[in-house]
CSV table of C-alpha atoms in Angstrom, one decimal:
chain,number,residue,atom,x,y,z
A,1,MET,CA,3.9,22.2,-8.9
A,2,ALA,CA,7.6,22.8,-9.5
A,3,THR,CA,9.7,20.0,-11.2
A,4,THR,CA,13.2,18.8,-10.0
A,5,GLN,CA,15.8,16.3,-11.0
A,6,ARG,CA,17.2,16.3,-7.4
A,7,HIS,CA,17.8,13.2,-5.9
A,8,GLN,CA,18.0,13.8,-2.2
A,9,PRO,CA,16.5,13.1,1.0
A,10,ALA,CA,13.2,15.2,1.3
A,11,ALA,CA,10.6,13.2,3.1
A,12,GLU,CA,10.2,10.8,6.2
A,13,ILE,CA,6.5,9.4,5.5
A,14,GLY,CA,5.4,8.0,2.2
A,15,VAL,CA,1.8,7.4,0.6
A,16,ILE,CA,1.1,4.9,-2.0
A,17,GLY,CA,-2.2,5.3,-3.4
A,18,GLY,CA,-4.8,6.6,-6.2
A,19,SER,CA,-4.4,9.9,-8.1
A,20,GLY,CA,-7.3,11.6,-5.5
A,21,PHE,CA,-4.5,12.0,-3.4
A,22,TYR,CA,-2.4,14.6,-5.6
A,23,SER,CA,-4.0,17.6,-3.7
A,24,PHE,CA,-3.6,16.4,0.1
A,25,LEU,CA,-0.3,18.0,0.0
A,26,ASP,CA,0.9,21.8,0.9
A,27,ASP,CA,4.1,23.3,-0.9
A,28,VAL,CA,4.3,20.3,-3.4
A,29,GLU,CA,7.4,19.5,-5.3
A,30,GLU,CA,7.9,17.3,-8.1
A,31,ILE,CA,10.8,15.0,-8.0
A,32,ARG,CA,11.8,12.6,-11.1
A,33,LEU,CA,14.2,10.0,-10.4
A,34,ASP,CA,15.1,6.5,-11.6
A,35,THR,CA,16.2,3.4,-9.6
A,36,PRO,CA,18.2,0.3,-10.3
A,37,TYR,CA,14.4,-1.2,-11.0
A,38,GLY,CA,13.6,1.3,-13.6
A,39,PRO,CA,11.5,4.5,-12.8
A,40,PRO,CA,8.5,4.4,-10.1
A,41,SER,CA,4.9,4.6,-11.5
A,42,ASP,CA,5.2,8.5,-11.9
A,43,PRO,CA,7.5,11.3,-10.6
A,44,LEU,CA,7.0,11.5,-6.8
A,45,ALA,CA,5.0,14.4,-5.1
A,46,VAL,CA,7.1,15.6,-2.2
A,47,GLY,CA,5.2,18.1,0.2
A,48,THR,CA,4.1,19.0,3.9
A,49,LEU,CA,1.1,17.4,5.9
A,50,HIS,CA,0.4,18.0,9.4
A,51,GLY,CA,3.9,19.3,9.5
A,52,ARG,CA,5.7,16.3,8.3
A,53,ARG,CA,7.3,15.6,5.2
A,54,VAL,CA,5.6,13.5,2.9
A,55,ALA,CA,6.2,11.9,-0.3
A,56,PHE,CA,3.2,10.5,-2.7
A,57,VAL,CA,3.6,7.9,-5.5
A,58,PRO,CA,0.5,7.2,-7.7
A,59,ARG,CA,0.4,3.5,-7.5
A,60,HIS,CA,-1.0,3.0,-11.1
A,61,GLY,CA,0.3,6.0,-12.7
A,62,ARG,CA,-1.5,9.3,-12.8
A,63,ASP,CA,-3.4,7.9,-15.8
A,64,HIS,CA,-4.2,4.5,-14.2
A,65,ARG,CA,-1.8,2.9,-17.2
A,66,PHE,CA,-0.4,0.2,-14.8
A,67,PRO,CA,-2.8,-2.9,-14.2
A,68,PRO,CA,-1.9,-4.4,-10.9
A,69,HIS,CA,0.4,-7.2,-11.8
A,70,ALA,CA,2.6,-4.7,-13.8
A,71,ILE,CA,3.0,-2.2,-11.3
A,72,PRO,CA,6.7,-1.4,-10.7
A,73,TYR,CA,6.7,-2.2,-7.3
A,74,ARG,CA,10.3,-2.3,-6.6
A,75,ALA,CA,10.7,1.0,-8.2
A,76,ASN,CA,8.1,2.7,-5.9
A,77,LEU,CA,9.4,1.5,-2.7
A,78,TRP,CA,13.3,1.9,-3.7
A,79,ALA,CA,12.3,5.7,-4.7
A,80,LEU,CA,10.3,6.3,-1.6
A,81,ARG,CA,13.2,5.1,0.7
A,82,SER,CA,15.8,7.1,-1.4
A,83,LEU,CA,14.1,10.2,-0.6
A,84,GLY,CA,14.4,9.3,3.1
A,85,VAL,CA,11.2,7.8,3.8
A,86,ARG,CA,10.8,5.0,6.4
A,87,GLN,CA,7.0,4.8,7.0
A,88,VAL,CA,4.6,4.0,4.3
A,89,LEU,CA,0.6,4.2,4.5
A,90,ALA,CA,-1.1,2.4,1.8
A,91,PRO,CA,-4.7,3.0,1.0
A,92,SER,CA,-6.3,0.7,-1.5
A,93,ALA,CA,-9.8,-0.3,-2.6
A,94,VAL,CA,-10.6,-3.9,-1.7
A,95,GLY,CA,-13.2,-6.3,-2.0
A,96,SER,CA,-15.1,-7.8,1.2
A,97,LEU,CA,-15.5,-11.3,1.8
A,98,ARG,CA,-17.6,-11.1,4.5
A,99,ALA,CA,-21.4,-9.8,4.4
A,100,GLU,CA,-20.9,-7.8,7.6
A,101,TYR,CA,-18.2,-5.6,5.7
A,102,GLY,CA,-20.0,-3.7,3.6
A,103,PRO,CA,-19.1,-0.9,1.0
A,104,GLY,CA,-17.4,1.9,2.9
A,105,THR,CA,-16.1,0.0,5.5
A,106,LEU,CA,-12.3,0.9,6.6
A,107,ILE,CA,-10.3,-2.4,7.5
A,108,VAL,CA,-6.8,-2.3,8.7
A,109,PRO,CA,-5.9,-5.7,8.2
A,110,ASP,CA,-3.2,-7.5,10.3
A,111,GLN,CA,-2.4,-10.7,8.2
A,112,LEU,CA,-1.7,-11.1,4.3
A,113,VAL,CA,-2.1,-14.1,2.0
A,114,ASP,CA,-0.1,-13.9,-1.2
A,115,ARG,CA,-2.3,-15.5,-4.4
A,116,THR,CA,-0.3,-13.9,-7.2
A,117,SER,CA,1.8,-15.3,-9.5
A,118,GLY,CA,4.7,-14.2,-11.3
A,119,ARG,CA,5.7,-10.7,-9.8
A,120,ALA,CA,9.0,-9.6,-8.7
A,121,GLN,CA,8.7,-9.9,-5.1
A,122,THR,CA,12.2,-9.5,-3.9
A,123,TYR,CA,15.0,-7.2,-4.0
A,124,TYR,CA,17.6,-10.2,-3.1
A,125,ASP,CA,17.2,-12.5,-6.1
A,126,SER,CA,21.0,-12.8,-6.8
A,127,GLY,CA,24.0,-12.5,-4.9
A,128,ALA,CA,23.0,-13.9,-1.5
A,129,ALA,CA,20.3,-15.8,0.3
A,130,VAL,CA,18.3,-13.1,2.2
A,131,HIS,CA,15.3,-14.3,4.5
A,132,VAL,CA,13.2,-11.5,6.1
A,133,SER,CA,10.8,-12.2,8.8
A,134,PHE,CA,7.3,-11.8,7.6
A,135,SER,CA,5.2,-13.5,9.9
A,136,ASP,CA,3.5,-10.3,10.8
A,137,PRO,CA,3.5,-8.2,7.7
A,138,TYR,CA,2.3,-4.7,8.7
A,139,CYS,CA,3.7,-2.3,11.2
A,140,PRO,CA,2.1,-2.7,14.6
A,141,GLU,CA,2.6,1.2,15.2
A,142,GLY,CA,1.8,2.2,12.3
A,143,ARG,CA,-1.4,-0.1,12.3
A,144,ARG,CA,-2.1,1.2,16.0
A,145,ALA,CA,-2.2,4.9,14.6
A,146,ALA,CA,-4.4,3.9,11.8
A,147,VAL,CA,-7.1,2.2,13.8
A,148,ARG,CA,-6.7,5.4,16.6
A,149,ALA,CA,-7.4,7.9,14.0
A,150,ALA,CA,-10.0,6.4,12.1
A,151,SER,CA,-12.0,5.9,15.4
A,152,GLY,CA,-11.3,9.6,16.5
A,153,ALA,CA,-13.0,10.3,12.9
A,154,SER,CA,-15.9,8.4,13.6
A,155,TRP,CA,-15.4,5.9,10.6
A,156,PRO,CA,-16.3,2.3,11.1
A,157,THR,CA,-13.3,0.5,11.2
A,158,VAL,CA,-12.3,-2.8,11.8
A,159,ASP,CA,-9.0,-3.8,13.4
A,160,GLY,CA,-7.5,-6.7,11.7
A,161,GLY,CA,-8.4,-9.2,9.2
A,162,THR,CA,-6.6,-11.1,6.4
A,163,LEU,CA,-6.1,-9.6,3.0
A,164,VAL,CA,-5.7,-12.2,0.0
A,165,VAL,CA,-4.0,-10.6,-3.0
A,166,ILE,CA,-5.3,-12.1,-6.1
A,167,GLU,CA,-2.9,-11.5,-9.4
A,168,GLY,CA,-5.6,-9.6,-11.3
A,169,PRO,CA,-6.7,-7.8,-13.2
A,170,ARG,CA,-9.8,-9.7,-13.4
A,171,PHE,CA,-12.1,-10.0,-10.7
A,172,SER,CA,-12.5,-13.7,-8.7
A,173,THR,CA,-15.2,-16.3,-10.0
A,174,ARG,CA,-17.8,-16.9,-7.4
A,175,ALA,CA,-16.0,-20.3,-6.5
A,176,GLU,CA,-12.6,-18.5,-6.0
A,177,SER,CA,-14.4,-16.1,-3.8
A,178,ARG,CA,-16.3,-18.7,-1.7
A,179,TRP,CA,-13.2,-20.6,-1.1
A,180,PHE,CA,-11.2,-17.2,0.1
A,181,ALA,CA,-14.6,-16.6,2.4
A,182,GLY,CA,-14.0,-20.4,3.5
A,183,GLN,CA,-10.5,-19.8,4.5
A,184,GLY,CA,-11.5,-17.2,7.0
A,185,TRP,CA,-9.9,-14.3,5.2
A,186,SER,CA,-11.6,-11.2,5.1
A,187,LEU,CA,-10.8,-9.0,2.0
A,188,VAL,CA,-9.5,-9.6,-1.2
A,189,GLY,CA,-7.3,-6.8,-3.2
A,190,MET,CA,-4.8,-6.8,-6.0
A,191,THR,CA,-2.1,-4.5,-4.9
A,192,GLY,CA,-1.2,-5.6,-1.3
A,193,HIS,CA,1.5,-7.9,-2.4
A,194,PRO,CA,4.4,-7.7,-2.9
A,195,GLU,CA,4.2,-4.1,-1.6
A,196,ALA,CA,4.4,-5.1,2.1
A,197,VAL,CA,7.1,-7.6,1.6
A,198,LEU,CA,9.1,-5.1,-0.4
A,199,ALA,CA,8.8,-2.7,2.6
A,200,ARG,CA,10.0,-5.5,4.9
A,201,GLU,CA,13.1,-5.9,2.7
A,202,LEU,CA,13.7,-2.2,3.0
A,203,ALA,CA,13.3,-1.9,6.8
A,204,LEU,CA,10.4,0.3,6.1
A,205,CYS,CA,7.1,0.5,7.9
A,206,TYR,CA,4.0,-0.6,6.1
A,207,THR,CA,0.6,-0.1,7.2
A,208,PRO,CA,-2.5,-1.0,4.8
A,209,LEU,CA,-5.4,1.1,4.8
A,210,CYS,CA,-8.3,-0.8,3.0
A,211,LEU,CA,-11.6,0.7,1.7
A,212,VAL,CA,-14.4,-1.7,1.0
A,213,THR,CA,-15.9,-0.9,-2.6
A,214,ASP,CA,-18.0,-4.0,-3.0
A,215,LEU,CA,-19.1,-7.3,-1.3
A,216,ASP,CA,-17.0,-10.0,-3.8
A,217,ALA,CA,-18.5,-12.5,-6.1
A,218,GLY,CA,-19.4,-15.4,-3.9
A,219,ILE,CA,-20.8,-12.8,-1.0
A,220,GLU,CA,-22.9,-10.7,-3.4
A,221,THR,CA,-25.8,-11.9,-5.5
A,222,GLY,CA,-26.8,-10.5,-9.1
A,223,GLU,CA,-24.0,-10.0,-11.6
A,224,GLY,CA,-21.1,-9.8,-9.3
A,225,VAL,CA,-17.9,-7.2,-9.0
A,226,THR,CA,-18.2,-4.4,-11.7
A,227,MET,CA,-15.3,-1.6,-12.2
A,228,GLN,CA,-18.0,0.7,-12.2
A,229,GLU,CA,-19.6,0.1,-8.7
A,230,VAL,CA,-15.9,0.0,-7.3
A,231,LEU,CA,-15.0,3.4,-8.9
A,232,ARG,CA,-18.3,4.9,-7.6
A,233,VAL,CA,-17.8,3.8,-4.1
A,234,PHE,CA,-14.3,4.9,-4.0
A,235,GLY,CA,-15.3,8.1,-5.4
A,236,GLU,CA,-17.6,8.7,-2.9
A,237,ASN,CA,-15.0,7.9,0.1
A,238,ILE,CA,-11.9,9.6,-1.4
A,239,GLY,CA,-12.5,12.7,0.7
A,240,GLN,CA,-12.8,11.1,3.8
A,241,LEU,CA,-10.2,8.6,3.2
A,242,ARG,CA,-7.7,11.4,2.4
A,243,SER,CA,-8.3,13.5,5.4
A,244,LEU,CA,-7.8,10.3,7.4
A,245,VAL,CA,-4.3,9.7,5.7
A,246,GLY,CA,-3.6,13.4,7.0
A,247,GLU,CA,-4.5,12.5,10.6
A,248,ILE,CA,-2.5,9.2,10.4
A,249,VAL,CA,0.5,11.0,9.3
A,250,GLY,CA,0.3,13.5,12.0
A,251,ALA,CA,-0.2,10.8,14.3
A,252,LEU,CA,3.0,8.4,13.3
A,253,PRO,CA,5.7,8.3,15.6
A,254,GLU,CA,9.0,10.3,15.0
A,255,ALA,CA,11.0,7.6,16.2
A,256,ARG,CA,10.1,4.2,15.5
A,257,PRO,CA,9.7,1.9,18.3
A,258,CYS,CA,8.5,-0.9,16.3
A,259,PRO,CA,10.6,-4.0,15.3
A,260,CYS,CA,10.7,-2.7,11.6
A,261,PRO,CA,13.8,-0.7,11.7
A,262,ASP,CA,15.9,-3.8,13.0
A,263,VAL,CA,14.5,-6.6,10.5
A,264,LEU,CA,17.6,-6.5,8.4
A,265,ASP,CA,20.2,-6.4,11.4
A,266,GLY,CA,22.7,-9.5,11.1
A,267,ILE,CA,22.0,-9.9,7.5
A,268,LYS,CA,24.7,-9.5,5.0
A,269,LEU,CA,22.6,-7.8,2.1
A,270,PRO,CA,24.0,-8.4,-1.4
A,271,LEU,CA,23.3,-4.7,-2.3
A,272,GLU,CA,23.6,-1.5,-0.8
A,273,LEU,CA,20.3,0.3,0.3
A,274,PRO,CA,19.6,4.1,-0.5
Protein backbone atom coordinates (compact mmCIF):
# COMPACT_ATOMS: atom_id res chain seq x y z
CA MET A 1 0.00 0.00 0.00
CA ALA A 2 1.49 3.30 -1.12
CA THR A 3 1.39 6.29 1.20
CA THR A 4 0.99 9.89 0.10
CA GLN A 5 0.63 13.27 1.71
CA ARG A 6 -1.30 14.68 -1.26
CA HIS A 7 -4.55 16.47 -0.63
CA GLN A 8 -6.64 16.31 -3.78
CA PRO A 9 -10.01 14.97 -4.94
CA ALA A 10 -9.51 11.25 -5.24
CA ALA A 11 -12.82 9.48 -4.62
CA GLU A 12 -16.57 9.86 -5.12
CA ILE A 13 -17.87 7.37 -2.56
CA GLY A 14 -16.84 7.00 1.08
CA VAL A 15 -17.13 4.01 3.39
CA ILE A 16 -16.89 4.39 7.17
CA GLY A 17 -16.50 1.01 8.80
CA GLY A 18 -14.38 -1.51 10.66
CA SER A 19 -10.91 -2.80 9.92
CA GLY A 20 -12.38 -5.80 8.06
CA PHE A 21 -12.96 -3.51 5.09
CA TYR A 22 -9.30 -2.80 4.35
CA SER A 23 -9.04 -5.65 1.86
CA PHE A 24 -12.10 -4.77 -0.24
CA LEU A 25 -10.44 -2.12 -2.46
CA ASP A 26 -8.19 -2.59 -5.48
CA ASP A 27 -5.10 -0.47 -6.27
CA VAL A 28 -5.10 1.02 -2.79
CA GLU A 29 -3.33 4.28 -1.99
CA GLU A 30 -3.09 5.56 1.57
CA ILE A 31 -3.68 9.28 2.00
CA ARG A 32 -2.68 11.16 5.15
CA LEU A 33 -4.32 14.50 5.71
CA ASP A 34 -5.37 16.88 8.43
CA THR A 35 -8.59 18.84 8.86
CA PRO A 36 -9.69 21.92 10.81
CA TYR A 37 -10.99 19.39 13.37
CA GLY A 38 -7.76 17.43 13.68
CA PRO A 39 -6.76 14.23 11.88
CA PRO A 40 -9.31 11.55 11.01
CA SER A 41 -9.33 8.21 12.84
CA ASP A 42 -6.51 7.01 10.57
CA PRO A 43 -5.12 7.67 7.09
CA LEU A 44 -7.73 7.09 4.40
CA ALA A 45 -7.39 4.14 2.05
CA VAL A 46 -8.41 5.12 -1.49
CA GLY A 47 -8.89 2.60 -4.28
CA THR A 48 -11.25 1.17 -6.88
CA LEU A 49 -14.36 -0.92 -6.34
CA HIS A 50 -16.84 -1.91 -9.05
CA GLY A 51 -15.34 0.74 -11.30
CA ARG A 52 -15.87 3.54 -8.76
CA ARG A 53 -13.27 5.46 -6.76
CA VAL A 54 -13.83 4.78 -3.06
CA ALA A 55 -12.26 6.21 0.13
CA PHE A 56 -12.35 4.15 3.30
CA VAL A 57 -11.84 5.44 6.85
CA PRO A 58 -11.78 3.04 9.82
CA ARG A 59 -14.28 4.53 12.24
CA HIS A 60 -12.52 3.42 15.43
CA GLY A 61 -8.98 3.51 14.00
CA ARG A 62 -7.08 0.47 12.74
CA ASP A 63 -6.29 -0.68 16.26
CA HIS A 64 -9.81 0.16 17.53
CA ARG A 65 -8.36 2.81 19.84
CA PHE A 66 -11.30 5.24 19.63
CA PRO A 67 -14.34 4.30 21.75
CA PRO A 68 -17.68 5.47 20.29
CA HIS A 69 -17.86 8.70 22.28
CA ALA A 70 -14.29 9.70 21.31
CA ILE A 71 -14.34 9.02 17.55
CA PRO A 72 -13.25 12.14 15.60
CA TYR A 73 -16.52 12.24 13.68
CA ARG A 74 -16.11 15.77 12.34
CA ALA A 75 -12.60 15.06 11.05
CA ASN A 76 -13.68 11.80 9.40
CA LEU A 77 -16.53 13.36 7.41
CA TRP A 78 -14.54 16.47 6.54
CA ALA A 79 -11.64 14.35 5.30
CA LEU A 80 -13.92 12.31 3.06
CA ARG A 81 -15.49 15.40 1.52
CA SER A 82 -12.08 16.98 0.97
CA LEU A 83 -11.16 13.98 -1.20
CA GLY A 84 -14.21 14.52 -3.40
CA VAL A 85 -16.57 12.10 -1.66
CA ARG A 86 -20.26 12.97 -1.96
CA GLN A 87 -21.92 9.66 -1.04
CA VAL A 88 -21.18 7.74 2.18
CA LEU A 89 -22.00 4.16 3.19
CA ALA A 90 -21.82 3.47 6.91
CA PRO A 91 -21.89 -0.21 7.97
CA SER A 92 -22.03 -0.84 11.72
CA ALA A 93 -22.86 -3.46 14.33
CA VAL A 94 -26.07 -2.87 16.29
CA GLY A 95 -28.28 -4.50 18.89
CA SER A 96 -31.86 -5.45 18.10
CA LEU A 97 -34.79 -4.14 20.12
CA ARG A 98 -37.20 -6.56 18.46
CA ALA A 99 -37.10 -10.32 18.99
CA GLU A 100 -37.89 -11.04 15.33
CA TYR A 101 -34.71 -9.24 14.20
CA GLY A 102 -32.14 -11.78 15.34
CA PRO A 103 -28.35 -11.82 14.90
CA GLY A 104 -27.34 -11.76 11.25
CA THR A 105 -30.28 -9.61 10.15
CA LEU A 106 -29.41 -6.60 8.01
CA ILE A 107 -31.47 -3.47 8.58
CA VAL A 108 -31.42 -0.25 6.56
CA PRO A 109 -33.10 2.20 8.98
CA ASP A 110 -34.97 5.27 7.87
CA GLN A 111 -35.09 7.14 11.18
CA LEU A 112 -32.72 8.05 14.01
CA VAL A 113 -33.05 9.02 17.69
CA ASP A 114 -30.13 10.70 19.46
CA ARG A 115 -29.55 9.65 23.06
CA THR A 116 -25.88 10.67 23.18
CA SER A 117 -24.48 13.48 25.30
CA GLY A 118 -21.50 15.76 24.94
CA ARG A 119 -20.48 14.83 21.39
CA ALA A 120 -19.57 17.63 18.99
CA GLN A 121 -22.37 17.31 16.46
CA THR A 122 -22.14 20.35 14.20
CA TYR A 123 -19.67 22.19 12.02
CA TYR A 124 -21.59 25.42 12.56
CA ASP A 125 -21.04 26.13 16.23
CA SER A 126 -19.85 29.71 15.70
CA GLY A 127 -20.09 32.54 13.21
CA ALA A 128 -23.74 32.09 12.27
CA ALA A 129 -26.80 30.04 13.11
CA VAL A 130 -27.17 27.27 10.54
CA HIS A 131 -30.19 24.96 10.70
CA VAL A 132 -30.28 22.02 8.29
CA SER A 133 -33.31 19.88 7.57
CA PHE A 134 -33.00 16.50 9.28
CA SER A 135 -36.56 15.17 9.30
CA ASP A 136 -35.43 12.28 7.12
CA PRO A 137 -31.83 11.69 8.18
CA TYR A 138 -30.72 9.27 5.46
CA CYS A 139 -30.33 9.48 1.69
CA PRO A 140 -33.39 7.97 -0.02
CA GLU A 141 -31.42 6.95 -3.11
CA GLY A 142 -28.70 5.34 -1.02
CA ARG A 143 -31.25 3.44 1.05
CA ARG A 144 -33.03 2.26 -2.10
CA ALA A 145 -29.78 1.00 -3.63
CA ALA A 146 -28.82 -0.75 -0.38
CA VAL A 147 -32.13 -2.57 0.04
CA ARG A 148 -32.16 -3.62 -3.60
CA ALA A 149 -28.58 -4.93 -3.46
CA ALA A 150 -29.20 -6.83 -0.22
CA SER A 151 -32.36 -8.41 -1.61
CA GLY A 152 -30.45 -9.46 -4.72
CA ALA A 153 -27.86 -11.11 -2.49
CA SER A 154 -30.62 -13.07 -0.69
CA TRP A 155 -29.72 -11.51 2.65
CA PRO A 156 -32.70 -11.19 5.03
CA THR A 157 -33.11 -7.42 5.03
CA VAL A 158 -35.46 -5.04 6.80
CA ASP A 159 -36.32 -1.88 4.88
CA GLY A 160 -36.84 0.84 7.48
CA GLY A 161 -36.79 1.17 11.24
CA THR A 162 -35.52 3.53 13.91
CA LEU A 163 -31.95 3.45 15.19
CA VAL A 164 -31.45 4.89 18.66
CA VAL A 165 -27.85 5.95 19.29
CA ILE A 166 -26.57 5.82 22.87
CA GLU A 167 -23.45 7.38 24.30
CA GLY A 168 -21.62 4.19 25.20
CA PRO A 169 -19.16 2.71 25.58
CA ARG A 170 -21.25 0.66 28.02
CA PHE A 171 -24.22 -1.35 26.81
CA SER A 172 -27.78 -0.52 27.90
CA THR A 173 -29.37 -1.67 31.13
CA ARG A 174 -32.40 -3.93 30.78
CA ALA A 175 -34.65 -1.04 31.85
CA GLU A 176 -33.18 1.28 29.21
CA SER A 177 -33.47 -1.39 26.56
CA ARG A 178 -37.13 -2.06 27.39
CA TRP A 179 -37.84 1.66 27.34
CA PHE A 180 -36.26 2.00 23.88
CA ALA A 181 -38.31 -0.94 22.62
CA GLY A 182 -41.43 0.53 24.19
CA GLN A 183 -41.01 3.67 22.08
CA GLY A 184 -41.26 1.53 18.96
CA TRP A 185 -37.57 1.83 18.08
CA SER A 186 -35.91 -1.07 16.27
CA LEU A 187 -32.17 -0.90 16.87
CA VAL A 188 -29.61 0.44 19.30
CA GLY A 189 -26.07 1.47 18.39
CA MET A 190 -23.29 3.81 19.48
CA THR A 191 -21.89 5.39 16.30
CA GLY A 192 -24.73 6.46 14.00
CA HIS A 193 -24.85 9.91 15.56
CA PRO A 194 -23.37 12.45 14.95
CA GLU A 195 -22.14 10.81 11.72
CA ALA A 196 -25.48 11.23 9.97
CA VAL A 197 -26.08 14.86 10.90
CA LEU A 198 -22.49 15.86 10.09
CA ALA A 199 -22.88 14.27 6.67
CA ARG A 200 -26.07 16.29 6.18
CA GLU A 201 -24.28 19.51 7.18
CA LEU A 202 -21.73 18.80 4.43
CA ALA A 203 -24.49 18.04 1.89
CA LEU A 204 -23.36 14.42 1.63
CA CYS A 205 -25.57 11.41 0.98
CA TYR A 206 -25.39 9.10 4.03
CA THR A 207 -26.70 5.54 4.10
CA PRO A 208 -26.48 3.31 7.20
CA LEU A 209 -26.12 -0.48 6.93
CA CYS A 210 -26.92 -2.01 10.30
CA LEU A 211 -25.88 -5.59 11.03
CA VAL A 212 -27.65 -7.05 14.06
CA THR A 213 -25.10 -8.82 16.26
CA ASP A 214 -27.23 -9.39 19.36
CA LEU A 215 -30.60 -9.00 20.99
CA ASP A 216 -30.35 -6.08 23.40
CA ALA A 217 -30.45 -6.58 27.16
CA GLY A 218 -34.16 -5.99 27.60
CA ILE A 219 -35.02 -8.50 24.85
CA GLU A 220 -32.41 -11.19 25.59
CA THR A 221 -32.48 -13.49 28.61
CA GLY A 222 -29.38 -14.62 30.48
CA GLU A 223 -26.40 -12.37 31.06
CA GLY A 224 -27.30 -9.80 28.41
CA VAL A 225 -25.07 -8.33 25.72
CA THR A 226 -21.35 -9.15 25.76
CA MET A 227 -18.53 -7.78 23.63
CA GLN A 228 -17.42 -11.33 22.83
CA GLU A 229 -20.79 -12.18 21.29
CA VAL A 230 -20.90 -8.95 19.28
CA LEU A 231 -17.44 -9.57 17.83
CA ARG A 232 -18.21 -13.22 17.07
CA VAL A 233 -21.36 -12.48 15.08
CA PHE A 234 -19.77 -9.53 13.31
CA GLY A 235 -16.80 -11.70 12.35
CA GLU A 236 -19.10 -14.38 10.95
CA ASN A 237 -20.80 -11.83 8.70
CA ILE A 238 -17.98 -9.47 7.71
CA GLY A 239 -17.24 -11.23 4.43
CA GLN A 240 -20.85 -11.04 3.30
CA LEU A 241 -21.16 -7.45 4.49
CA ARG A 242 -18.00 -6.46 2.63
CA SER A 243 -19.33 -8.03 -0.57
CA LEU A 244 -22.65 -6.27 -0.14
CA VAL A 245 -20.97 -2.89 0.28
CA GLY A 246 -19.23 -3.52 -3.04
CA GLU A 247 -22.54 -4.26 -4.73
CA ILE A 248 -24.08 -1.10 -3.30
CA VAL A 249 -21.10 0.99 -4.44
CA GLY A 250 -21.67 -0.26 -7.96
CA ALA A 251 -25.40 0.51 -7.74
CA LEU A 252 -25.21 4.07 -6.40
CA PRO A 253 -26.21 6.66 -9.01
CA GLU A 254 -23.36 8.77 -10.38
CA ALA A 255 -25.63 11.82 -10.50
CA ARG A 256 -27.35 12.52 -7.20
CA PRO A 257 -31.09 12.87 -7.88
CA CYS A 258 -31.87 12.98 -4.12
CA PRO A 259 -32.44 16.11 -1.98
CA CYS A 260 -29.06 15.74 -0.21
CA PRO A 261 -26.97 17.99 -2.53
CA ASP A 262 -29.39 20.89 -2.04
CA VAL A 263 -29.79 20.98 1.75
CA LEU A 264 -27.49 24.01 2.12
CA ASP A 265 -29.03 26.04 -0.70
CA GLY A 266 -29.93 29.54 0.44
CA ILE A 267 -28.00 29.23 3.70
CA LYS A 268 -25.11 31.58 4.38
CA LEU A 269 -22.40 29.36 5.81
CA PRO A 270 -19.85 30.66 8.36
CA LEU A 271 -17.09 28.49 6.85
CA GLU A 272 -15.91 27.32 3.45
CA LEU A 273 -16.54 23.66 2.73
CA PRO A 274 -13.81 21.59 1.07
